[in-house]
PDB file of C-alpha atoms in Angstrom:
ATOM      1  CA  MET A 898      -4.044  -6.860  18.276  1.00 40.00           C
ATOM      2  CA  LYS A 899      -4.094  -3.067  18.549  1.00 36.00           C
ATOM      3  CA  ARG A 900      -7.204  -1.183  17.574  1.00 36.00           C
ATOM      4  CA  THR A 901      -6.606   1.056  14.578  1.00 34.00           C
ATOM      5  CA  LEU A 902      -8.436   4.291  13.772  1.00 32.00           C
ATOM      6  CA  LEU A 903     -11.934   3.798  12.460  1.00 33.00           C
ATOM      7  CA  GLY A 904     -12.738   7.438  11.770  1.00 32.00           C
ATOM      8  CA  LEU A 905     -12.295   6.967   8.050  1.00 33.00           C
ATOM      9  CA  ALA A 906     -15.755   5.672   7.242  1.00 33.00           C
ATOM     10  CA  VAL A 907     -14.328   2.200   6.821  1.00 33.00           C
ATOM     11  CA  ALA A 908     -17.619   0.648   7.812  1.00 35.00           C
ATOM     12  CA  ALA A 909     -18.988   1.859   4.499  1.00 33.00           C
ATOM     13  CA  VAL A 910     -16.815  -0.631   2.669  1.00 33.00           C
ATOM     14  CA  ALA A 911     -16.005  -3.267   5.257  1.00 36.00           C
ATOM     15  CA  GLY A 912     -18.122  -6.346   4.901  1.00 37.00           C
ATOM     16  CA  LEU A 913     -19.493  -5.242   1.524  1.00 36.00           C
ATOM     17  CA  SER A 914     -18.593  -6.509  -1.910  1.00 35.00           C
ATOM     18  CA  VAL A 915     -16.811  -4.066  -4.180  1.00 35.00           C
ATOM     19  CA  THR A 916     -18.248  -3.448  -7.629  1.00 35.00           C
ATOM     20  CA  VAL A 917     -15.398  -3.042 -10.102  1.00 35.00           C
ATOM     21  CA  PRO A 918     -16.138  -0.424 -12.757  1.00 37.00           C
ATOM     22  CA  ALA A 919     -15.693  -1.318 -16.397  1.00 37.00           C
ATOM     23  CA  THR A 920     -12.685   1.005 -16.586  1.00 39.00           C
ATOM     24  CA  SER A 921     -10.863  -0.724 -13.731  1.00 47.00           C
ATOM     25  CA  ALA A 922      -7.256  -1.744 -14.359  1.00 46.00           C
ATOM     26  CA  SER A 923      -8.176  -5.369 -14.776  1.00 42.00           C
ATOM     27  CA  ALA A 924      -5.086  -5.901 -16.892  1.00 45.00           C
ATOM     28  CA  ALA A 925      -1.819  -4.128 -17.553  1.00 44.00           C
ATOM     29  CA  THR A 926      -2.977  -3.062 -21.016  1.00 58.00           C
ATOM     30  CA  GLY A 927      -4.150   0.534 -21.066  1.00 80.00           C
ATOM     31  CA  ASP A 928      -2.799   3.690 -19.508  1.00 89.00           C
ATOM     32  CA  PHE A 929      -4.381   4.309 -16.103  1.00 91.00           C
ATOM     33  CA  GLY A 930      -2.021   7.107 -15.174  1.00 92.00           C
ATOM     34  CA  PRO A 931       0.563   6.772 -12.390  1.00 91.00           C
ATOM     35  CA  ASP A 932      -1.413   3.867 -10.892  1.00 95.00           C
ATOM     36  CA  THR A 933      -1.079   1.694 -14.011  1.00 97.00           C
ATOM     37  CA  CYS A 934      -0.107  -1.824 -12.961  1.00 97.00           C
ATOM     38  CA  ARG A 935       2.622  -3.802 -14.666  1.00 97.00           C
ATOM     39  CA  GLU A 936       1.516  -6.738 -16.778  1.00 95.00           C
ATOM     40  CA  GLY A 937       0.265  -9.576 -14.569  1.00 95.00           C
ATOM     41  CA  PHE A 938      -1.042  -7.308 -11.800  1.00 97.00           C
ATOM     42  CA  VAL A 939      -4.402  -5.616 -11.114  1.00 97.00           C
ATOM     43  CA  TRP A 940      -5.722  -3.188  -8.521  1.00 98.00           C
ATOM     44  CA  ARG A 941      -6.506  -4.873  -5.210  1.00 98.00           C
ATOM     45  CA  GLU A 942      -9.523  -2.646  -4.450  1.00 98.00           C
ATOM     46  CA  ALA A 943      -9.856  -3.432  -0.755  1.00 98.00           C
ATOM     47  CA  ARG A 944     -11.751  -0.127  -0.996  1.00 98.00           C
ATOM     48  CA  PRO A 945     -12.563   1.802  -4.195  1.00 96.00           C
ATOM     49  CA  ALA A 946      -9.451   3.994  -3.928  1.00 96.00           C
ATOM     50  CA  ASP A 947      -7.118   1.043  -3.215  1.00 98.00           C
ATOM     51  CA  HIS A 948      -4.823   0.892  -6.251  1.00 97.00           C
ATOM     52  CA  VAL A 949      -2.150  -1.374  -4.803  1.00 98.00           C
ATOM     53  CA  CYS A 950      -1.192  -3.769  -7.609  1.00 98.00           C
ATOM     54  CA  VAL A 951      -1.659  -7.457  -6.812  1.00 98.00           C
ATOM     55  CA  THR A 952      -2.229 -10.727  -8.647  1.00 98.00           C
ATOM     56  CA  GLY A 953      -5.702 -11.561  -9.891  1.00 97.00           C
ATOM     57  CA  GLY A 954      -5.993 -14.242  -7.234  1.00 98.00           C
ATOM     58  CA  ILE A 955      -5.352 -11.746  -4.452  1.00 98.00           C
ATOM     59  CA  ARG A 956      -8.025  -9.386  -5.786  1.00 98.00           C
ATOM     60  CA  THR A 957     -10.505 -12.263  -5.888  1.00 98.00           C
ATOM     61  CA  GLN A 958      -9.619 -13.071  -2.274  1.00 98.00           C
ATOM     62  CA  THR A 959     -10.050  -9.413  -1.346  1.00 98.00           C
ATOM     63  CA  ARG A 960     -13.536  -9.298  -2.838  1.00 98.00           C
ATOM     64  CA  SER A 961     -14.470 -12.477  -1.020  1.00 98.00           C
ATOM     65  CA  ASP A 962     -13.241 -11.121   2.320  1.00 98.00           C
ATOM     66  CA  ASN A 963     -15.074  -7.814   1.791  1.00 98.00           C
ATOM     67  CA  ALA A 964     -18.297  -9.710   1.207  1.00 97.00           C
ATOM     68  CA  ALA A 965     -17.892 -12.215   4.054  1.00 96.00           C
ATOM     69  CA  ALA A 966     -20.454 -11.948   6.846  1.00 92.00           C
ATOM     70  CA  GLY A 967     -20.318 -13.136  10.443  1.00 95.00           C
ATOM     71  CA  ARG A 968     -16.670 -12.361  11.167  1.00 97.00           C
ATOM     72  CA  TRP A 969     -17.380  -9.473  13.570  1.00 97.00           C
ATOM     73  CA  THR A 970     -18.524  -9.778  17.132  1.00 96.00           C
ATOM     74  CA  SER A 971     -18.763  -7.479  20.130  1.00 95.00           C
ATOM     75  CA  GLY A 972     -15.651  -7.757  22.254  1.00 96.00           C
ATOM     76  CA  ALA A 973     -12.493  -6.074  23.468  1.00 95.00           C
ATOM     77  CA  PHE A 974     -12.266  -3.901  20.359  1.00 94.00           C
ATOM     78  CA  GLY A 975     -15.901  -2.950  20.149  1.00 96.00           C
ATOM     79  CA  ALA A 976     -18.476  -4.086  17.628  1.00 95.00           C
ATOM     80  CA  HIS A 977     -15.794  -4.799  15.031  1.00 95.00           C
ATOM     81  CA  THR A 978     -13.833  -7.294  17.102  1.00 97.00           C
ATOM     82  CA  CYS A 979     -12.958 -10.300  14.922  1.00 98.00           C
ATOM     83  CA  VAL A 980     -14.180 -13.758  15.858  1.00 97.00           C
ATOM     84  CA  ASP A 981     -11.564 -16.329  16.874  1.00 97.00           C
ATOM     85  CA  GLY A 982      -9.165 -17.208  14.079  1.00 97.00           C
ATOM     86  CA  TYR A 983      -9.464 -13.873  12.277  1.00 98.00           C
ATOM     87  CA  VAL A 984      -7.622 -10.550  12.462  1.00 98.00           C
ATOM     88  CA  TRP A 985      -8.057  -7.162  10.859  1.00 98.00           C
ATOM     89  CA  ARG A 986      -6.660  -7.082   7.326  1.00 98.00           C
ATOM     90  CA  GLU A 987      -5.160  -3.581   7.652  1.00 98.00           C
ATOM     91  CA  ALA A 988      -4.611  -3.198   3.928  1.00 98.00           C
ATOM     92  CA  PHE A 989      -4.980   0.533   4.648  1.00 98.00           C
ATOM     93  CA  SER A 990      -5.333   2.634   7.778  1.00 97.00           C
ATOM     94  CA  GLY A 991      -8.629   1.734   9.436  1.00 96.00           C
ATOM     95  CA  ASP A 992      -9.228  -1.451   7.422  1.00 98.00           C
ATOM     96  CA  ASP A 993     -11.002  -3.719   9.902  1.00 97.00           C
ATOM     97  CA  VAL A 994     -12.256  -6.397   7.510  1.00 98.00           C
ATOM     98  CA  CYS A 995     -11.615  -9.693   9.290  1.00 98.00           C
ATOM     99  CA  VAL A 996      -9.318 -12.127   7.488  1.00 98.00           C
ATOM    100  CA  THR A 997      -6.984 -14.960   8.320  1.00 98.00           C
ATOM    101  CA  PRO A 998      -3.500 -14.050   9.594  1.00 98.00           C
ATOM    102  CA  ALA A 999      -2.035 -15.281   6.276  1.00 98.00           C
ATOM    103  CA  VAL A1000      -4.186 -12.831   4.331  1.00 98.00           C
ATOM    104  CA  ARG A1001      -3.102  -9.947   6.571  1.00 98.00           C
ATOM    105  CA  ARG A1002       0.553 -10.884   6.011  1.00 98.00           C
ATOM    106  CA  GLN A1003      -0.069 -10.937   2.270  1.00 98.00           C
ATOM    107  CA  ALA A1004      -1.686  -7.488   2.404  1.00 98.00           C
ATOM    108  CA  ALA A1005       1.375  -6.104   4.195  1.00 98.00           C
ATOM    109  CA  LEU A1006       3.666  -7.746   1.619  1.00 98.00           C
ATOM    110  CA  ASP A1007       1.675  -6.310  -1.279  1.00 98.00           C
ATOM    111  CA  ASN A1008       1.740  -2.844   0.306  1.00 98.00           C
ATOM    112  CA  GLY A1009       5.510  -3.077   0.588  1.00 97.00           C
ATOM    113  CA  GLN A1010       5.871  -3.904  -3.109  1.00 96.00           C
ATOM    114  CA  ALA A1011       3.259  -1.458  -4.370  1.00 95.00           C
ATOM    115  CA  ALA A1012       5.642   1.014  -6.009  1.00 93.00           C
ATOM    116  CA  ASP A1013       7.651  -1.684  -7.779  1.00 95.00           C
ATOM    117  CA  ARG A1014       4.548  -3.079  -9.481  1.00 97.00           C
ATOM    118  CA  LYS A1015       3.460   0.132 -11.167  1.00 97.00           C
ATOM    119  CA  VAL A1016       4.421   1.509 -14.557  1.00 97.00           C
ATOM    120  CA  SER A1017       5.670   4.830 -13.232  1.00 96.00           C
ATOM    121  CA  ALA A1018       7.971   4.999 -16.286  1.00 97.00           C
ATOM    122  CA  ARG A1019      10.980   6.678 -14.707  1.00 98.00           C
ATOM    123  CA  LEU A1020      13.493   8.102 -17.175  1.00 98.00           C
ATOM    124  CA  TRP A1021      16.875   9.751 -16.783  1.00 98.00           C
ATOM    125  CA  ILE A1022      19.937  10.649 -18.813  1.00 98.00           C
ATOM    126  CA  ASN A1023      23.442   9.255 -18.418  1.00 97.00           C
ATOM    127  CA  ARG A1024      26.433  10.338 -20.475  1.00 96.00           C
ATOM    128  CA  TYR A1025      29.251   8.283 -21.947  1.00 95.00           C
ATOM    129  CA  THR A1026      32.234   8.710 -24.230  1.00 92.00           C
ATOM    130  CA  VAL A1027      33.518   6.435 -26.969  1.00 85.00           C
ATOM    131  CA  PRO A1028      37.048   5.158 -26.259  1.00 78.00           C
ATOM    132  CA  PRO A1029      39.722   5.218 -28.984  1.00 72.00           C
ATOM    133  CA  ARG A1030      39.834   2.122 -31.196  1.00 70.00           C
ATOM    134  CA  ASP A1031      42.830  -0.146 -30.666  1.00 68.00           C
ATOM    135  CA  ASN A1032      44.526  -0.872 -33.987  1.00 68.00           C
ATOM    136  CA  GLY A1033      46.182  -3.986 -32.591  1.00 71.00           C
ATOM    137  CA  ASP A1034      49.723  -2.763 -33.299  1.00 74.00           C
ATOM    138  CA  GLY A1035      50.340  -0.672 -30.231  1.00 68.00           C
ATOM    139  CA  THR A1036      48.635   2.378 -31.682  1.00 65.00           C
ATOM    140  CA  SER A1037      45.087   3.558 -31.448  1.00 63.00           C
ATOM    141  CA  THR A1038      42.825   5.646 -33.583  1.00 62.00           C
ATOM    142  CA  SER A1039      41.220   8.649 -32.009  1.00 59.00           C
ATOM    143  CA  THR A1040      39.196  11.461 -33.495  1.00 56.00           C
ATOM    144  CA  SER A1041      38.167  14.871 -32.289  1.00 56.00           C
ATOM    145  CA  VAL A1042      34.805  13.558 -31.080  1.00 61.00           C
ATOM    146  CA  ASP A1043      35.995  10.707 -28.850  1.00 70.00           C
ATOM    147  CA  ASP A1044      35.970  12.829 -25.714  1.00 80.00           C
ATOM    148  CA  ILE A1045      32.617  14.514 -26.342  1.00 88.00           C
ATOM    149  CA  PRO A1046      29.899  13.010 -24.132  1.00 94.00           C
ATOM    150  CA  ARG A1047      27.036  11.211 -25.799  1.00 96.00           C
ATOM    151  CA  ILE A1048      23.521  10.652 -24.499  1.00 98.00           C
ATOM    152  CA  LYS A1049      22.427   7.387 -22.885  1.00 98.00           C
ATOM    153  CA  ILE A1050      18.731   7.029 -22.029  1.00 98.00           C
ATOM    154  CA  SER A1051      18.000   4.936 -18.934  1.00 98.00           C
ATOM    155  CA  GLY A1052      14.804   3.981 -17.169  1.00 98.00           C
ATOM    156  CA  ASP A1053      13.019   1.627 -14.791  1.00 98.00           C
ATOM    157  CA  HIS A1054       9.468   0.858 -13.599  1.00 97.00           C
ATOM    158  CA  TYR A1055       8.344  -0.330 -17.050  1.00 98.00           C
ATOM    159  CA  ASN A1056       6.682  -3.514 -18.203  1.00 97.00           C
ATOM    160  CA  PHE A1057       8.984  -6.297 -19.281  1.00 97.00           C
ATOM    161  CA  GLY A1058       9.119  -5.947 -23.034  1.00 97.00           C
ATOM    162  CA  GLN A1059       9.386  -3.308 -25.709  1.00 98.00           C
ATOM    163  CA  VAL A1060       9.965   0.348 -24.875  1.00 98.00           C
ATOM    164  CA  ARG A1061      10.297   2.978 -27.590  1.00 98.00           C
ATOM    165  CA  LEU A1062      12.723   5.822 -27.008  1.00 98.00           C
ATOM    166  CA  TYR A1063      12.834   9.271 -28.548  1.00 98.00           C
ATOM    167  CA  LEU A1064      15.036  12.343 -28.631  1.00 98.00           C
ATOM    168  CA  ARG A1065      12.993  15.244 -29.953  1.00 98.00           C
ATOM    169  CA  TYR A1066      13.457  18.944 -30.417  1.00 98.00           C
ATOM    170  CA  ASN A1067      11.116  21.157 -28.426  1.00 98.00           C
ATOM    171  CA  THR A1068       9.243  21.750 -31.687  1.00 97.00           C
ATOM    172  CA  GLY A1069       8.290  18.055 -31.690  1.00 97.00           C
ATOM    173  CA  ARG A1070      10.584  17.069 -34.571  1.00 98.00           C
ATOM    174  CA  THR A1071      12.309  13.736 -33.940  1.00 98.00           C
ATOM    175  CA  PHE A1072      16.096  13.868 -33.786  1.00 98.00           C
ATOM    176  CA  TRP A1073      16.642  10.182 -32.885  1.00 98.00           C
ATOM    177  CA  SER A1074      14.480   7.180 -32.063  1.00 98.00           C
ATOM    178  CA  GLY A1075      15.117   3.597 -31.049  1.00 98.00           C
ATOM    179  CA  THR A1076      13.680   0.564 -29.322  1.00 98.00           C
ATOM    180  CA  VAL A1077      14.903  -1.332 -26.287  1.00 98.00           C
ATOM    181  CA  THR A1078      13.692  -4.398 -24.415  1.00 98.00           C
ATOM    182  CA  ALA A1079      13.110  -3.622 -20.729  1.00 98.00           C
ATOM    183  CA  SER A1080      14.137  -6.529 -18.505  1.00 98.00           C
ATOM    184  CA  SER A1081      15.051  -7.292 -14.906  1.00 96.00           C
ATOM    185  CA  HIS A1082      18.261  -5.787 -13.518  1.00 97.00           C
ATOM    186  CA  GLY A1083      19.389  -5.869  -9.912  1.00 96.00           C
ATOM    187  CA  GLY A1084      18.755  -2.650  -8.030  1.00 95.00           C
ATOM    188  CA  PHE A1085      16.069  -1.422 -10.440  1.00 97.00           C
ATOM    189  CA  ALA A1086      12.313  -1.960 -10.138  1.00 95.00           C
ATOM    190  CA  GLY A1087      10.235  -3.570 -12.868  1.00 95.00           C
ATOM    191  CA  GLY A1088      11.564  -3.572 -16.399  1.00 97.00           C
ATOM    192  CA  SER A1089      14.666  -1.425 -16.762  1.00 98.00           C
ATOM    193  CA  PHE A1090      17.094  -0.497 -19.519  1.00 98.00           C
ATOM    194  CA  GLY A1091      19.994   1.676 -20.636  1.00 98.00           C
ATOM    195  CA  LYS A1092      20.310   2.644 -24.312  1.00 98.00           C
ATOM    196  CA  LYS A1093      23.317   4.382 -25.851  1.00 97.00           C
ATOM    197  CA  THR A1094      21.949   6.676 -28.544  1.00 97.00           C
ATOM    198  CA  GLY A1095      25.181   7.839 -30.170  1.00 95.00           C
ATOM    199  CA  ALA A1096      23.795  11.386 -30.064  1.00 96.00           C
ATOM    200  CA  PHE A1097      26.136  14.065 -28.788  1.00 95.00           C
ATOM    201  CA  ASP A1098      25.281  15.828 -25.546  1.00 96.00           C
ATOM    202  CA  CYS A1099      25.412  19.470 -26.601  1.00 95.00           C
ATOM    203  CA  SER A1100      24.685  20.985 -23.201  1.00 94.00           C
ATOM    204  CA  ARG A1101      26.908  23.649 -21.733  1.00 90.00           C
ATOM    205  CA  ALA A1102      26.683  26.278 -19.057  1.00 91.00           C
ATOM    206  CA  GLY A1103      24.232  29.015 -19.928  1.00 90.00           C
ATOM    207  CA  LYS A1104      22.692  27.136 -22.848  1.00 90.00           C
ATOM    208  CA  ALA A1105      19.041  26.202 -22.525  1.00 94.00           C
ATOM    209  CA  ALA A1106      17.921  22.716 -23.493  1.00 96.00           C
ATOM    210  CA  ASN A1107      16.451  22.627 -26.992  1.00 97.00           C
ATOM    211  CA  GLY A1108      14.891  19.169 -26.795  1.00 98.00           C
ATOM    212  CA  TYR A1109      13.809  16.289 -24.609  1.00 98.00           C
ATOM    213  CA  ALA A1110      14.065  12.543 -24.159  1.00 98.00           C
ATOM    214  CA  GLN A1111      10.920  10.478 -23.707  1.00 98.00           C
ATOM    215  CA  ALA A1112      10.001   6.779 -23.475  1.00 98.00           C
ATOM    216  CA  TYR A1113       6.838   4.916 -24.461  1.00 98.00           C
ATOM    217  CA  ASP A1114       5.885   1.669 -22.689  1.00 98.00           C
ATOM    218  CA  VAL A1115       4.286  -0.367 -25.485  1.00 97.00           C
ATOM    219  CA  LEU A1116       2.267  -2.800 -23.340  1.00 96.00           C
ATOM    220  CA  SER A1117       0.505  -0.156 -21.261  1.00 96.00           C
ATOM    221  CA  GLY A1118       0.607   2.778 -23.654  1.00 96.00           C
ATOM    222  CA  ARG A1119       2.178   4.980 -20.970  1.00 97.00           C
ATOM    223  CA  TRP A1120       4.592   7.781 -21.764  1.00 98.00           C
ATOM    224  CA  SER A1121       7.354   8.827 -19.427  1.00 98.00           C
ATOM    225  CA  SER A1122       7.824  12.429 -18.452  1.00 97.00           C
ATOM    226  CA  ARG A1123      10.013  14.535 -20.734  1.00 98.00           C
ATOM    227  CA  VAL A1124      13.650  14.870 -19.707  1.00 98.00           C
ATOM    228  CA  PRO A1125      15.337  18.035 -21.081  1.00 98.00           C
ATOM    229  CA  VAL A1126      18.381  17.538 -23.349  1.00 98.00           C
ATOM    230  CA  THR A1127      20.445  19.664 -25.701  1.00 97.00           C
ATOM    231  CA  ILE A1128      20.952  18.029 -29.089  1.00 97.00           C
ATOM    232  CA  GLY A1129      21.919  18.717 -32.695  1.00 95.00           C
ATOM    233  CA  CYS A1130      25.205  20.566 -32.261  1.00 90.00           C
ATOM    234  CA  ALA A1131      27.844  20.466 -34.995  1.00 78.00           C
ATOM    235  CA  VAL A1132      31.029  18.558 -34.121  1.00 67.00           C
ATOM    236  CA  LEU A1133      34.173  19.019 -36.195  1.00 49.00           C
TER     237      LEU A1133
END
């Protein structure tokens, strides 16, 4: 086991229980900024600034390990050498709390999945066109708007459940709104979605965006960032 850096004042938290403030993200409900956990996850709090999202059981284990006494001894790695059967947790750089090897593996796994468990509320715009309608007799019906791109709002890193979507002018007036259910899709983290709005994409070279798209994660109360769009053009 290689000694990690201990110049981060880790001893101030190692071996001590962590008091969780009343405003801690103990549940997914509530907007805690970019570190908001998805429903079913809470902050691990191996140290006060540790906002890796884990299950409630893992946080309980973390508190127990922080409070455990008698797992350090003087040895090859100094005064913080772990007694036989224990290893450093290494939930963060310099974390020398002694835990079982299984707990250290779990900490590494949780670190690797940290980003996927947060409601970072990513949002982006895709564009699509409506194909001509087949009349069933070898002909098709097309109109002058079939080849004009429309706006599709897509996102990931949301809670599984309801997400409200908006297209608004820069003045704040709503041009279009809708609701979508974020769910699991391969290649996308957390709850994800793609919603065809039917609204025409009015952007063109040299024309500034006059509006924005935005999403609201209902469970957490988190808003996505605003994505610029150009909306409301007349189509003949």
